[in-house]
Short mmCIF file of C-alpha atoms in Angstrom, two decimals:
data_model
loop_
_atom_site.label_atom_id
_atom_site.label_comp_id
_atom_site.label_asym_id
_atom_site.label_seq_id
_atom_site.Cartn_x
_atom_site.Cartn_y
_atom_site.Cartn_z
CA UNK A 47 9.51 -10.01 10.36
CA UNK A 48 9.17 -8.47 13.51
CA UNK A 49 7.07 -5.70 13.80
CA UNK A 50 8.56 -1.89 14.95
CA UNK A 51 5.80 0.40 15.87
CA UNK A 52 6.67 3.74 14.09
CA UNK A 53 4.33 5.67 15.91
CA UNK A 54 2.59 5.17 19.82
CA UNK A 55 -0.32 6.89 18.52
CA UNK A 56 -0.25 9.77 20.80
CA UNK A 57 2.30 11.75 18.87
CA UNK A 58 0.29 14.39 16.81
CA UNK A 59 1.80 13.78 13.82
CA UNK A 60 0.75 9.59 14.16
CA UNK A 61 -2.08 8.73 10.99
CA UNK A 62 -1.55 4.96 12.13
CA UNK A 63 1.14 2.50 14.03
CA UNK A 64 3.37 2.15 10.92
CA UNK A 65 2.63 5.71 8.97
CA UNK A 66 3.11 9.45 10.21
CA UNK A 67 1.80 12.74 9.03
CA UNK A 68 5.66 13.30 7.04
CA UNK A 69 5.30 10.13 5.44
CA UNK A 70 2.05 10.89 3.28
CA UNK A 71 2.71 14.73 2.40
CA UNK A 72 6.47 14.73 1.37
CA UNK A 73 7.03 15.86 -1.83
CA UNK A 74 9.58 16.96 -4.09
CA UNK A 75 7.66 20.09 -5.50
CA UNK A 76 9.06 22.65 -3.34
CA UNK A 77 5.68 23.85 -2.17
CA UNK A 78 4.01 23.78 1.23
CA UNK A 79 1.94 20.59 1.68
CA UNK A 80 0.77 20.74 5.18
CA UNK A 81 -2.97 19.97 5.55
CA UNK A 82 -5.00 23.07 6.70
CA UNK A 83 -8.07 20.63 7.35
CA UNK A 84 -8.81 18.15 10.06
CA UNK A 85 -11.01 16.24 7.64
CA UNK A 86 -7.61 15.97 5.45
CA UNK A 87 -6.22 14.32 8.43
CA UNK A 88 -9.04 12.34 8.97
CA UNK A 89 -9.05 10.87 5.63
CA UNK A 90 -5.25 9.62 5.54
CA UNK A 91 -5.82 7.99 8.75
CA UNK A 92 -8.83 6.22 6.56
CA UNK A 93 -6.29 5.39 4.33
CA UNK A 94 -3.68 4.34 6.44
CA UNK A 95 -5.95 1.99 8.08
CA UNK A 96 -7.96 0.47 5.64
CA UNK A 97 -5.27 0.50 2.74
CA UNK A 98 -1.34 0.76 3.90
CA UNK A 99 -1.77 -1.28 6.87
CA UNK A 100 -3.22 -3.99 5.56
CA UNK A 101 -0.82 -4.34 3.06
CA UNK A 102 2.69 -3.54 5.30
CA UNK A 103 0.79 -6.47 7.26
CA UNK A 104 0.40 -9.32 4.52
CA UNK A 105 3.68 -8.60 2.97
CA UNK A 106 5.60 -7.83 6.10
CA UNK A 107 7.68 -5.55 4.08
CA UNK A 108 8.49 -1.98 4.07
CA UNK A 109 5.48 0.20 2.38
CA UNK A 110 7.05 3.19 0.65
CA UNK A 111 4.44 6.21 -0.01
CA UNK A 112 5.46 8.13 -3.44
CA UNK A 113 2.56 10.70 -2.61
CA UNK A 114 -0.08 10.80 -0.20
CA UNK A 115 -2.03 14.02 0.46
CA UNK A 116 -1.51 17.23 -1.92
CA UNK A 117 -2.47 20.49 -1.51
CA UNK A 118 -3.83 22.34 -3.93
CA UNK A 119 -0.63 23.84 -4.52
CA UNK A 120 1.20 20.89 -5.23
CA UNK A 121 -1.44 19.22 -7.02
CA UNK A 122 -0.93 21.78 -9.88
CA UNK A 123 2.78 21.66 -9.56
CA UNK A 124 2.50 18.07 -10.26
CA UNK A 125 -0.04 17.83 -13.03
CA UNK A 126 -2.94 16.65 -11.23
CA UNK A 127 -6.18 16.30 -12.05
CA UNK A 128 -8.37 18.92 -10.59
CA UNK A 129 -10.35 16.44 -9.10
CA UNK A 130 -7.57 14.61 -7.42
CA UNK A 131 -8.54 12.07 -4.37
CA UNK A 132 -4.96 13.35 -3.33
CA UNK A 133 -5.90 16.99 -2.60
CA UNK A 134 -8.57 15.64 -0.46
CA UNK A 135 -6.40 12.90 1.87
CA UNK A 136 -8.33 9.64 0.43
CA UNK A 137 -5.18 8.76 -2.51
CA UNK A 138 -1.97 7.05 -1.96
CA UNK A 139 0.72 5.53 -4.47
CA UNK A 140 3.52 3.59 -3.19
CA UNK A 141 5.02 0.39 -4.19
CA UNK A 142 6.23 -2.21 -0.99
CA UNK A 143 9.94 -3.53 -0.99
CA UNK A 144 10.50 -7.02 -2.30
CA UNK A 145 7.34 -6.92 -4.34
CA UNK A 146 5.67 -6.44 -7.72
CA UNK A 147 3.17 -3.76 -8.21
CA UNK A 148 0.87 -5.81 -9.95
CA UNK A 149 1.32 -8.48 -7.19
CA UNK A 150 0.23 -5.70 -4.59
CA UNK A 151 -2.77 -4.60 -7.00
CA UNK A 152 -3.76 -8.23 -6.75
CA UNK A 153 -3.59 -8.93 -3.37
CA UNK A 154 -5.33 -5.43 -2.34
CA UNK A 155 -7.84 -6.18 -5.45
CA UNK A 156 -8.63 -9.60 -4.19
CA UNK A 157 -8.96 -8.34 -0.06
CA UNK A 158 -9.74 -5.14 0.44
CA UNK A 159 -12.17 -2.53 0.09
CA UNK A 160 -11.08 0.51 -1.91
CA UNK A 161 -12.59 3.06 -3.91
CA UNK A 162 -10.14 3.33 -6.86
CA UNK A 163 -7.01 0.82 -7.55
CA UNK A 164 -4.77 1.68 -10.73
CA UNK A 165 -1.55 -0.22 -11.47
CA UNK A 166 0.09 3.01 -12.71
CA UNK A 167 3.13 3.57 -15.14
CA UNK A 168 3.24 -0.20 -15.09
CA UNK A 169 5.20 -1.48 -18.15
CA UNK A 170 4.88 -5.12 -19.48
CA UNK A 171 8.47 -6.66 -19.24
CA UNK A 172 9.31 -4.51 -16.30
CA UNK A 173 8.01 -6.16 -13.65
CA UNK A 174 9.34 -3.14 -11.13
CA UNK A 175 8.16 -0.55 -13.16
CA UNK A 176 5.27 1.79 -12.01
CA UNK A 177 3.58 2.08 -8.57
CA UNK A 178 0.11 1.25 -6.90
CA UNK A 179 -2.74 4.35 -6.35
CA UNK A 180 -5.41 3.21 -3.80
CA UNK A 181 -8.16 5.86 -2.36
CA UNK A 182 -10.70 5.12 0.05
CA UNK A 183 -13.55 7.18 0.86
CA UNK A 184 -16.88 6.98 2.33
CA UNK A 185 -18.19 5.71 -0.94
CA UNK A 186 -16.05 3.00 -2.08
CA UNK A 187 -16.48 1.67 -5.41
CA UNK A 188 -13.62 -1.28 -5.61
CA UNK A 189 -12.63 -0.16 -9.51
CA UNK A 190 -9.24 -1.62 -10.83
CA UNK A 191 -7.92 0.32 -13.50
CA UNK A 192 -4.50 -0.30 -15.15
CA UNK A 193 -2.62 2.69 -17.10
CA UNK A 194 0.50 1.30 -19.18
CA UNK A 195 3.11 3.48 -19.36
CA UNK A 196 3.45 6.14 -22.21
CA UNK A 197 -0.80 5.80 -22.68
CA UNK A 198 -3.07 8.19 -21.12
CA UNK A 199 -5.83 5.25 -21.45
CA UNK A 200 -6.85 3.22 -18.34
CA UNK A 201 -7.66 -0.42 -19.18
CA UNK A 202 -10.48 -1.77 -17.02
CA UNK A 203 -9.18 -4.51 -14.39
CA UNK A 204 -5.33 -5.06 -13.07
CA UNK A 205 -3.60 -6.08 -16.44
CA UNK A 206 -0.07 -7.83 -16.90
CA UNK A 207 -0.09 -6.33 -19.98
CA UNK A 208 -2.42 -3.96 -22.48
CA UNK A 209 -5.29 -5.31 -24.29
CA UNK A 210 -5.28 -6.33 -28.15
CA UNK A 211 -7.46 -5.67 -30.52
CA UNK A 212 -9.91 -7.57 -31.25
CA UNK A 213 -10.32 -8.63 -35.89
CA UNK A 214 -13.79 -8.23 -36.82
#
């Protein structure tokens, strides 16, 4: 594939070659999500660099971001936690064209650094179902998660499908 620079990174609004300022704080919320912080900025570059990059450049398919940075605003319109990586510029889901989720949680679980990982909304015969979350931050912990859809319980590691039960 060849590669189109998105952005000469001298354009304000560049976070990285591939990824722009629109790209991670779109939403559908109907509230203002422009970050009033340069450390906001400075974290989605972080992101874009060490997460979305890497990955638009292994799969050498399009990467598209589902929500990026939220302010506080639109972290409540959305449900968020109150705690949200999101509202800080260090969270990202997206899913990349042509490609499983759980095949991206893989491949970013097996070669990057990351501070949290969740194959989100993911369902079990739906191979296209869900999305990836990645953060990075200054104190990256690499922890996979997996949250099936319809649970509110995340399963330790990137699953294919939810854990059973063990018989005593």
């Amino acid at each position: 594939m060849q590669t189109k620079h998105y952005c000469d990174g001298k354009l304000p609004n560049c976070i990285s070659v591939h990824f722009n300022l629109e790209d991670l704080t779109k939403t559908n919320s109907g509230v203002s999500n422009i970050p009033q912080d340069n450390s906001v900025i400075a974290n989605l570059r972080k992101v874009a660099e060490h997460i979305l990059e890497p990955v638009r450049k292994h799969f050498e398919q399009k990467v598209t971001i589902h929500s990026g940075y939220r302010s506080p605003a639109v972290n409540k319109a959305v449900g968020g936690s109150n705690n949200s990586q999101h509202s800080r510029g260090e969270a990202v889901d997206f899913r990349v064209q042509g490609h499983t989720v759980h095949e991206v949680a893989m491949w970013i679980k097996t070669n990057l650094i990351f501070d949290q990982l969740i194959l989100e909304h993911f369902l079990p015969n739906s191979p296209h179902s869900g999305w990836v979350h990645c953060s990075y931050s200054h104190n990256n912990r690499n922890h996979a998660l997996t949250k099936f859809k319809g649970s509110q319980i995340y399963h330790p590691g990137i699953l294919l499908a939810p854990p059973t039960a063990k018989v005593k």
